[in-house]
PDB file of C-alpha atoms and ligand atoms in Angstrom:
ATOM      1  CA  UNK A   1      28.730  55.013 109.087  1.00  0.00           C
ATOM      2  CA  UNK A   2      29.383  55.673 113.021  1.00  0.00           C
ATOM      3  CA  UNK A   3      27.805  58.377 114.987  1.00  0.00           C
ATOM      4  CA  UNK A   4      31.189  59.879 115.204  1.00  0.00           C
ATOM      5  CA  UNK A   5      32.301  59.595 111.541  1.00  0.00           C
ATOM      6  CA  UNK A   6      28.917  60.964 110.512  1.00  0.00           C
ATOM      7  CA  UNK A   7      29.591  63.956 113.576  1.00  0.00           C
ATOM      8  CA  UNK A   8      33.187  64.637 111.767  1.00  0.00           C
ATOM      9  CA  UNK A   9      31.360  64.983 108.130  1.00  0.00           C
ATOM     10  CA  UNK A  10      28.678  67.303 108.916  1.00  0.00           C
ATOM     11  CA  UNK A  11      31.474  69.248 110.465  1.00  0.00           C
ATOM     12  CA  UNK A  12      33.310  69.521 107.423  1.00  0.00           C
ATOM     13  CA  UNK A  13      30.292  70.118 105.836  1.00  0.00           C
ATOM     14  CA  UNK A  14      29.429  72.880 107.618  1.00  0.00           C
ATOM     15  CA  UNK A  15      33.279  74.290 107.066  1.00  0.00           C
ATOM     16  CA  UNK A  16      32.949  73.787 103.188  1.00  0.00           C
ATOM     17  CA  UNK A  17      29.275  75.994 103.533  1.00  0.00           C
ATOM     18  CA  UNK A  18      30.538  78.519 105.726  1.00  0.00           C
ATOM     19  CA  UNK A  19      33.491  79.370 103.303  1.00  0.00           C
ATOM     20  CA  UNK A  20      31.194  79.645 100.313  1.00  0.00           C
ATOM     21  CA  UNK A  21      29.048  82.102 102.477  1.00  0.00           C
ATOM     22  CA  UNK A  22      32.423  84.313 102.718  1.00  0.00           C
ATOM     23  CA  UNK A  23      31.517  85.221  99.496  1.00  0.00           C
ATOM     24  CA  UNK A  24      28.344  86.376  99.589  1.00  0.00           C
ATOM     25  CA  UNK A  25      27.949  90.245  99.212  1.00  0.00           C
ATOM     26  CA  UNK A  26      25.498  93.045 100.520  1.00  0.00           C
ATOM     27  CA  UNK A  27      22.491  93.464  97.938  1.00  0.00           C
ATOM     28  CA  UNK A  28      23.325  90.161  95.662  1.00  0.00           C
ATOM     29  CA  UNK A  29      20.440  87.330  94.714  1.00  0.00           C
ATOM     30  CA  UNK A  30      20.898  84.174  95.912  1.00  0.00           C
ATOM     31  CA  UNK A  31      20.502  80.425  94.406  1.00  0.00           C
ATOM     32  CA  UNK A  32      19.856  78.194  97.596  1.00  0.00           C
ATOM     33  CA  UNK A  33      20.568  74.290  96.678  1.00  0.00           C
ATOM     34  CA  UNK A  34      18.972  71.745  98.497  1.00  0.00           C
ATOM     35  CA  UNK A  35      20.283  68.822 100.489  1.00  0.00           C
ATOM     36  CA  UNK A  36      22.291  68.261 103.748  1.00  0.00           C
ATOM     37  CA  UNK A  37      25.488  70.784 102.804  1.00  0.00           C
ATOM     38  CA  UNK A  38      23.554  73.550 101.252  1.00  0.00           C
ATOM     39  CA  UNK A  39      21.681  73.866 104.482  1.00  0.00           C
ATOM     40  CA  UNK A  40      24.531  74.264 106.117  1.00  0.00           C
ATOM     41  CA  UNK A  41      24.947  77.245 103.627  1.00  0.00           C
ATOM     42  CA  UNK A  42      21.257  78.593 104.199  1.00  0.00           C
ATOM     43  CA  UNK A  43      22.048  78.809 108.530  1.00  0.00           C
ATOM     44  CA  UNK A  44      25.334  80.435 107.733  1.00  0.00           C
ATOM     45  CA  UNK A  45      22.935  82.981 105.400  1.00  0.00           C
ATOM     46  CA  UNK A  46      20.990  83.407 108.025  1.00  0.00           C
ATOM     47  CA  UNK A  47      23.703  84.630 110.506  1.00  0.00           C
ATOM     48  CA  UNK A  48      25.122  86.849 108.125  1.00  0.00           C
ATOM     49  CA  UNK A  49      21.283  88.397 107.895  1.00  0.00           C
ATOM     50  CA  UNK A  50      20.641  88.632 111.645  1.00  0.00           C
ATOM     51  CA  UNK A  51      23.851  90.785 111.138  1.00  0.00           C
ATOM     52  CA  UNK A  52      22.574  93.095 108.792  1.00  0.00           C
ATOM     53  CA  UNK A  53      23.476  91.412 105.255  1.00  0.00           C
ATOM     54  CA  UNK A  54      20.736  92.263 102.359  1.00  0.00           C
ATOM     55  CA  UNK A  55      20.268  89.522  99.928  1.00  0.00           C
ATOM     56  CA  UNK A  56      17.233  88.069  98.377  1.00  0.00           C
ATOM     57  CA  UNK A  57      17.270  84.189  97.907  1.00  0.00           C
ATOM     58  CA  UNK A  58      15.893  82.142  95.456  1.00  0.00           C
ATOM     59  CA  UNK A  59      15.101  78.126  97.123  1.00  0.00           C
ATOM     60  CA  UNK A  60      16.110  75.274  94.844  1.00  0.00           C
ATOM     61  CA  UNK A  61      13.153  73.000  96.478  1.00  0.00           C
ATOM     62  CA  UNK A  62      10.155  73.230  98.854  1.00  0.00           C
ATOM     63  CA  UNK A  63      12.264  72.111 101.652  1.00  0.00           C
ATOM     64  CA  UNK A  64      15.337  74.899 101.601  1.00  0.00           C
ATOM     65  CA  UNK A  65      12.408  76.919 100.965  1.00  0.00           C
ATOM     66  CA  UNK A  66      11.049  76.070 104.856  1.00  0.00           C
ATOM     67  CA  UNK A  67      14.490  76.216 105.986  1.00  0.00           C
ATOM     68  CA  UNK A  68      15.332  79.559 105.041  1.00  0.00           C
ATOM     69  CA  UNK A  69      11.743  80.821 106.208  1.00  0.00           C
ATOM     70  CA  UNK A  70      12.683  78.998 109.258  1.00  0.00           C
ATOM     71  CA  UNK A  71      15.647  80.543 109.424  1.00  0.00           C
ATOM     72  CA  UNK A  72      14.778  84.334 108.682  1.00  0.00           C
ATOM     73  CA  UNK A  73      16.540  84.497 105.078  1.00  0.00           C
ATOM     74  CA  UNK A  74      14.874  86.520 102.562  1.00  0.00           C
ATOM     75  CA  UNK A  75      13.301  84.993  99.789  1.00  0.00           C
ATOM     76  CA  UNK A  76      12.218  85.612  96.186  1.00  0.00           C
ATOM     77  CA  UNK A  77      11.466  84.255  93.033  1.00  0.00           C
ATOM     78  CA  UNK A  78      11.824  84.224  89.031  1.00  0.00           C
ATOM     79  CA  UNK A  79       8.824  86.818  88.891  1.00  0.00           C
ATOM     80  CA  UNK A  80      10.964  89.487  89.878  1.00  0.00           C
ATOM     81  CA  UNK A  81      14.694  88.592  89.441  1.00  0.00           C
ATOM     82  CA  UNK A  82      15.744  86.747  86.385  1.00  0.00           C
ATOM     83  CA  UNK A  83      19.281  86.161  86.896  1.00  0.00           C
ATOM     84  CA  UNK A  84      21.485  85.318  90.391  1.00  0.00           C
ATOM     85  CA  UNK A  85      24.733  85.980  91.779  1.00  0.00           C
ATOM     86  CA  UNK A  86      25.275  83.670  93.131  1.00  0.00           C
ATOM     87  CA  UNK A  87      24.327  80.010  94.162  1.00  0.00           C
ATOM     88  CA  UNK A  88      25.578  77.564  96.642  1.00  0.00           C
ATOM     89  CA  UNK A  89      24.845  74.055  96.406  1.00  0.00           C
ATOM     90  CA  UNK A  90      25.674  70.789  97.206  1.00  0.00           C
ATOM     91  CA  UNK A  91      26.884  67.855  95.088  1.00  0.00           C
ATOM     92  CA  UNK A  92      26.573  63.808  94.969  1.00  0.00           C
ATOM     93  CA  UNK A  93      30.040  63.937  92.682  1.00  0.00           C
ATOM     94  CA  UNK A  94      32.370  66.047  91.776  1.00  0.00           C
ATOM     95  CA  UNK A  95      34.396  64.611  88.881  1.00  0.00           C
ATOM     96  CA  UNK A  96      37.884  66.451  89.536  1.00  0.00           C
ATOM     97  CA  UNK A  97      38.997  67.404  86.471  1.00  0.00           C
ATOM     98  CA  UNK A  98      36.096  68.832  84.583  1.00  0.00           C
ATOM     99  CA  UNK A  99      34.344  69.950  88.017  1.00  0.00           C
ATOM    100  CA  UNK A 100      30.910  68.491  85.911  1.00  0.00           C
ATOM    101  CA  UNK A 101      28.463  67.047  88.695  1.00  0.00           C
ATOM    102  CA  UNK A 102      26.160  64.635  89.171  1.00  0.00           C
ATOM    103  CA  UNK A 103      23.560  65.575  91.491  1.00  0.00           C
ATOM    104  CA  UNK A 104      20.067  64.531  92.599  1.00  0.00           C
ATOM    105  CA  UNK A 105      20.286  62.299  94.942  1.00  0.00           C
ATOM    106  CA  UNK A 106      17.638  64.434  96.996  1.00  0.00           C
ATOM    107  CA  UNK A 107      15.167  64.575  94.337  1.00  0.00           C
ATOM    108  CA  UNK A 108      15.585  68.277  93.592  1.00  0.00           C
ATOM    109  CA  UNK A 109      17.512  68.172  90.573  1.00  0.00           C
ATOM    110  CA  UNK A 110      15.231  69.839  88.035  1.00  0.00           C
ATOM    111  CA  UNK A 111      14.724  73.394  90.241  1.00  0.00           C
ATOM    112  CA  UNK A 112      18.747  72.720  91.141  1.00  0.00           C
ATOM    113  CA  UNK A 113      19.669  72.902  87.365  1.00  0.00           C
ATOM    114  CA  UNK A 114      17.077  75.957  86.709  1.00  0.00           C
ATOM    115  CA  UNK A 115      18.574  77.877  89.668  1.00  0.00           C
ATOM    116  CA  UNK A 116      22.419  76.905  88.456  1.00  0.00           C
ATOM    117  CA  UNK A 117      21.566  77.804  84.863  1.00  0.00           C
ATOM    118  CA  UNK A 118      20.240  81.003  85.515  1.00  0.00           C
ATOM    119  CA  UNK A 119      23.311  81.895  88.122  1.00  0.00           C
ATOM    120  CA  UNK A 120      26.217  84.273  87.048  1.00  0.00           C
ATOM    121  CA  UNK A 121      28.517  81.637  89.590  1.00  0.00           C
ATOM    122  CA  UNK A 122      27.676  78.068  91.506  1.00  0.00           C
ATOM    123  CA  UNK A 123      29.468  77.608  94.239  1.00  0.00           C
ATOM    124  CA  UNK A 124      29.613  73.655  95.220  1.00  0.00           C
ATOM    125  CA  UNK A 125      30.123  72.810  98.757  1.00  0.00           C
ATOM    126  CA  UNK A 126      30.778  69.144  99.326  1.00  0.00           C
ATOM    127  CA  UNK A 127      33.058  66.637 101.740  1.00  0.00           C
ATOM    128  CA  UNK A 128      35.473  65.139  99.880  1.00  0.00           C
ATOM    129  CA  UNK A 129      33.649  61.860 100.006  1.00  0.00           C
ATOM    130  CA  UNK A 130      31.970  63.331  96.977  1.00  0.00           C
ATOM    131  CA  UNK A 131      35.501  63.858  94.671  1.00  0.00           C
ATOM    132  CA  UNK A 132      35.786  61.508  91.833  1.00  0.00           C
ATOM    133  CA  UNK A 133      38.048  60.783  88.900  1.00  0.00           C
ATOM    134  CA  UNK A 134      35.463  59.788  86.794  1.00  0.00           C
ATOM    135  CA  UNK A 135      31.523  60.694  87.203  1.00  0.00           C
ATOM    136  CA  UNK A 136      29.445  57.354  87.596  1.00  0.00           C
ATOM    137  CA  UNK A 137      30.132  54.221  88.995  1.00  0.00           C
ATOM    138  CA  UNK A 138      29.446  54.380  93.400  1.00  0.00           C
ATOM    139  CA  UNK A 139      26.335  56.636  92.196  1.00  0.00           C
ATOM    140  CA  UNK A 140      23.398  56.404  90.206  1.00  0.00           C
ATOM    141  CA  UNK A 141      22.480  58.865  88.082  1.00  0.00           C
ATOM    142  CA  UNK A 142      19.123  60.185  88.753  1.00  0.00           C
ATOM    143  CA  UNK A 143      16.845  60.933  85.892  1.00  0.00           C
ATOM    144  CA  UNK A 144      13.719  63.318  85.959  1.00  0.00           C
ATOM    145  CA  UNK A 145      10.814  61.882  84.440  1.00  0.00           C
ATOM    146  CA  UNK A 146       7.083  62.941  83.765  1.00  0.00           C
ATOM    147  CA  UNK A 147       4.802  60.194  85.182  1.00  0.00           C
ATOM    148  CA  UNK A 148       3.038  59.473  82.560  1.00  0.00           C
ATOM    149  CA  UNK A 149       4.412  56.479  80.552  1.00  0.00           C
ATOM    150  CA  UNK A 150       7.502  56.710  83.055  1.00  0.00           C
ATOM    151  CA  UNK A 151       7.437  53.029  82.019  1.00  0.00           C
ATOM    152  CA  UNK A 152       8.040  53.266  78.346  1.00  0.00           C
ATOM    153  CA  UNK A 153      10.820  56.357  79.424  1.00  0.00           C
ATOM    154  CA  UNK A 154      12.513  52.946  81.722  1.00  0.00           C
ATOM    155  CA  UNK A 155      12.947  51.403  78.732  1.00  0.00           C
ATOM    156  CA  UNK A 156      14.974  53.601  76.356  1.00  0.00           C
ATOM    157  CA  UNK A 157      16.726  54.935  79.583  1.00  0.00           C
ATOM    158  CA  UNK A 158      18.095  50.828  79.265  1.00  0.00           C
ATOM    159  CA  UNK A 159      19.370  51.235  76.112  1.00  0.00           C
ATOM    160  CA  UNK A 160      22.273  53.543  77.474  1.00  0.00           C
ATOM    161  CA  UNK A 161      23.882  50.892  79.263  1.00  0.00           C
ATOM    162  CA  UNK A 162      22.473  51.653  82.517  1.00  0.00           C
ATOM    163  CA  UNK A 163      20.001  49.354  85.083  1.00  0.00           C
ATOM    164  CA  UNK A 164      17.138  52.567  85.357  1.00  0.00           C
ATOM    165  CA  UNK A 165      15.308  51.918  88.794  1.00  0.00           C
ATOM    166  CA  UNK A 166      12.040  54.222  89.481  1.00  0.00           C
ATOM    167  CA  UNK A 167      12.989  55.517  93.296  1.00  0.00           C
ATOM    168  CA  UNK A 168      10.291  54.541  95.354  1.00  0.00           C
ATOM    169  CA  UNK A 169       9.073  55.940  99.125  1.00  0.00           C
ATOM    170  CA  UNK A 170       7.066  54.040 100.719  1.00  0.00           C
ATOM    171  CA  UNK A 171       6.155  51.445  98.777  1.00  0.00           C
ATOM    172  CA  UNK A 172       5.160  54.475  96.225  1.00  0.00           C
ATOM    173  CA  UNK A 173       7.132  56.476  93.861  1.00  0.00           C
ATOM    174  CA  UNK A 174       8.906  59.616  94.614  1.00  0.00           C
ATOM    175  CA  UNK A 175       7.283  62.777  93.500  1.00  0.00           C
ATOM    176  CA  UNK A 176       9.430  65.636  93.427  1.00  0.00           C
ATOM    177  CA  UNK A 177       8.425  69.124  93.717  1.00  0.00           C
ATOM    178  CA  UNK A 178       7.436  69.255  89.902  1.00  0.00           C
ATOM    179  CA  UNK A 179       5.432  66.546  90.643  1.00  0.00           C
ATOM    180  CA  UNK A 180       7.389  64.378  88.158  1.00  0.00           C
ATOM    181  CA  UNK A 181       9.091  60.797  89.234  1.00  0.00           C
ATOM    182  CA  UNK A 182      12.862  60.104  89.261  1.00  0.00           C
ATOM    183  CA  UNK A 183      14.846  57.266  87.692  1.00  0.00           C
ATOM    184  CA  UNK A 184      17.936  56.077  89.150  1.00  0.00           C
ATOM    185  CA  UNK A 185      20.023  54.823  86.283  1.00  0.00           C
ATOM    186  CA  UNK A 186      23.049  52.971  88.067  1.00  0.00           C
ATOM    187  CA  UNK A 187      25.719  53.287  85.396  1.00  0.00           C
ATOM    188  CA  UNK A 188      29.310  52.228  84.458  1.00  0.00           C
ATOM    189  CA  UNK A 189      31.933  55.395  84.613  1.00  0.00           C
ATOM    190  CA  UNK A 190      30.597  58.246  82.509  1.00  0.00           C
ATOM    191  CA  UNK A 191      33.929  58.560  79.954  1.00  0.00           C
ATOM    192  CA  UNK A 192      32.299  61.985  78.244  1.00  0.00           C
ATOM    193  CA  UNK A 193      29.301  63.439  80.336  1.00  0.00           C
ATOM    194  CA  UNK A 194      28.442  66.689  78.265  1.00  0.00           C
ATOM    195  CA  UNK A 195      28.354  63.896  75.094  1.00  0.00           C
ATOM    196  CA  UNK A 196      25.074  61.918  77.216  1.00  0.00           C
ATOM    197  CA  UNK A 197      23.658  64.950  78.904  1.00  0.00           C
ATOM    198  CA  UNK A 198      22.049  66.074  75.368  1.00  0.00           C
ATOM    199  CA  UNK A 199      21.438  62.560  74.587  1.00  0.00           C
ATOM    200  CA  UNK A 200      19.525  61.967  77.819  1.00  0.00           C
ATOM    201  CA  UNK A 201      17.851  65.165  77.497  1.00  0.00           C
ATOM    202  CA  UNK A 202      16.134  63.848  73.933  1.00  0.00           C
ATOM    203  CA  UNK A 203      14.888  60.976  75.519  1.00  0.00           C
ATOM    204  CA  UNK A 204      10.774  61.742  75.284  1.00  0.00           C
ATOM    205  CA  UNK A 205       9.680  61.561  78.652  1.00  0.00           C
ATOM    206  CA  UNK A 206      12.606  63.059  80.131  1.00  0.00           C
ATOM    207  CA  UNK A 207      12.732  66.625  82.234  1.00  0.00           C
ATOM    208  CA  UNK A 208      16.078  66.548  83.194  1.00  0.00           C
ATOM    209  CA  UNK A 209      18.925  64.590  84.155  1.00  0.00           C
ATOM    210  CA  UNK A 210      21.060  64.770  87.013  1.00  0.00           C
ATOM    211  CA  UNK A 211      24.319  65.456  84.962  1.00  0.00           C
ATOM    212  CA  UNK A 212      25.725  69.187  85.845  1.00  0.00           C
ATOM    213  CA  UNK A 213      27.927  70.180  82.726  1.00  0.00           C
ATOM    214  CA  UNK A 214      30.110  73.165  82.980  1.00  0.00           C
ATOM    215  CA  UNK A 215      27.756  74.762  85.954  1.00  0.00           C
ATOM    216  CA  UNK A 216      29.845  74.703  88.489  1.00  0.00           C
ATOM    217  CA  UNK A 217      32.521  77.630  88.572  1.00  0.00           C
ATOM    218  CA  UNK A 218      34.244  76.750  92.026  1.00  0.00           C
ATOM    219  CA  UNK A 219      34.282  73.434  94.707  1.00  0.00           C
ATOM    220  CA  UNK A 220      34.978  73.835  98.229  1.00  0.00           C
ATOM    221  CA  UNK A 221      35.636  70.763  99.518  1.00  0.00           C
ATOM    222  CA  UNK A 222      35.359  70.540 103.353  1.00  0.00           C
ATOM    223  CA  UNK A 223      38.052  67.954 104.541  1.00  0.00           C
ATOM    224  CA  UNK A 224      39.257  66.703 108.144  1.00  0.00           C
ATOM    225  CA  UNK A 225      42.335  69.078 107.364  1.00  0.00           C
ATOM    226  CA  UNK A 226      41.056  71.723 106.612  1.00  0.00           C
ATOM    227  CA  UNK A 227      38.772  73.109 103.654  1.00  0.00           C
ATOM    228  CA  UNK A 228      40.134  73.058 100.065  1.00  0.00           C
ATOM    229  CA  UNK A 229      39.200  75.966  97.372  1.00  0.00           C
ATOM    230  CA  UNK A 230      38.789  73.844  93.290  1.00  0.00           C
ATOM    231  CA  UNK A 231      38.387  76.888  90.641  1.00  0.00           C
ATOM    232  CA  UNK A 232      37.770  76.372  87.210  1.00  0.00           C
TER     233      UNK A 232
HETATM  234  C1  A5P B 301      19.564  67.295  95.877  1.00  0.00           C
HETATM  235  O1  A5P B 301      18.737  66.985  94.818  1.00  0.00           O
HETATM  236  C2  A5P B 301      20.964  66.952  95.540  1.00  0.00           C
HETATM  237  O2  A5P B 301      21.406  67.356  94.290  1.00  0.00           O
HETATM  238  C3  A5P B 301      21.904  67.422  96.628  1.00  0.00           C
HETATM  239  O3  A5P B 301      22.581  68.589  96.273  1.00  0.00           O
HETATM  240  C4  A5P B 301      22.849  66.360  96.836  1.00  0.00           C
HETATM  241  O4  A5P B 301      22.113  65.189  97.067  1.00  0.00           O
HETATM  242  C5  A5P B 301      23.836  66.617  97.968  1.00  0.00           C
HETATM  243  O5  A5P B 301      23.218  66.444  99.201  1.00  0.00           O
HETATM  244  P1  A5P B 301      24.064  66.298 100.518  1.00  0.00           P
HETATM  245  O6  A5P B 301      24.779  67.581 100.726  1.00  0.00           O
HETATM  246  O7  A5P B 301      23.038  66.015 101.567  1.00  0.00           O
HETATM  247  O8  A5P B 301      24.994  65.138 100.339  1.00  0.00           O
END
């Protein structure tokens, strides 16, 4: 991708966030998602805070954690709120349609489906790079895994039809926050994703998988023209 391509992205990026932040109100709890877009969301927080807005945020990984500390937002945790308002996130893809995601891609899956479950509304912000027909195909679909015996795990991952590949870092595999690895299953189009997300889920040895079924309650899609509102 060229500098300036990459420039025009993050701006629609940043577009998509700042409209999802429109709808934040005084005194709600916050989800915080992780990646590129969402921190877009998390500085557009943080000028609505340095204005006066009261919220209380709850970080979908270690590093939007930092961020918003970084950034003056609020946080807090499970212990003392069990549900949210509200939670902005970003995607890998957005199948059209259904609005079911696949996300991941930045290793924070797991906490990103805890914080999405336990939200009254998600709010996806993506460029429209991320909009698909059909879930699968020009992304893998990343698989949480406990370490132990992430080997045998591999194996019945294969027997779905994908090519499962532990992500590696450095010559190392990928921890995430959980301290569990991830398995990138590159896949064929998913015809019927909340059919494999409860089949993936049984797998022994699987936390989570990357498949977002009926979370998301709106898109905003951040695109050259303008930014485009998807409701359910
Ligand atoms: C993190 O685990 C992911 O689910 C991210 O939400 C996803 O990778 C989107 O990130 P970008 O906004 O950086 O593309």
């Amino acid at each position: 991708m060229t500098l300036l391509k990459s420039c025009e992205q993050d701006g629609e990026k940043r577009a998509a966030a700042a409209r999802a932040v429109e709808e934040v109100e005084d005194g709600m709890v916050l989800g915080l998602g992780s990646g590129s877009t969402a921190a877009f969301a998390v500085e557009a927080v943080a000028a609505r805070v340095a204005k006066g807005l009261r919220v209380a945020a709850i970080p979908s990984s270690e590093a939007t954690a930092a961020l918003a500390r970084q950034f003056g937002v609020p946080l807090t945790s499970f212990v003392k709120h069990r549900r949210i308002d509200v939670t902005i996130d970003g995607a890998d893809q957005v199948e059209r349609g259904t609005l079911n995601l696949i996300k991941g891609l930045g290793g924070a899956l797991l906490r990103e489906k805890i914080v999405a479950s336990a939200s009254d509304r998600m709010i996806v912000v993506v460029d429209e790079t991320k909009l698909v027909d059909r879930l699968g195909r020009s992304t893998p679909l990343p698989v949480e895994t406990v370490s132990f015996g992430w080997q045998t795990t591999l194996d019945r991952l294969s027997a779905f039809g994908c090519e499962p590949r532990l992500r590696m870092i450095e010559d190392k595999p990928f921890t995430t926050d959980s301290g569990n690895y991830i398995i990138d299953c590159i896949i064929a189009e998913i015809p019927d994703p909340a059919a494999l997300e409860p089949r993936l889920s049984a797998i022994v040895g699987v936390v989570e998988s990357g498949l977002f079924v009926g979370l998301a309650s709106k898109i905003i899609v951040g695109r050259p023209a303008g930014v485009e509102v998807i409701e359910r």
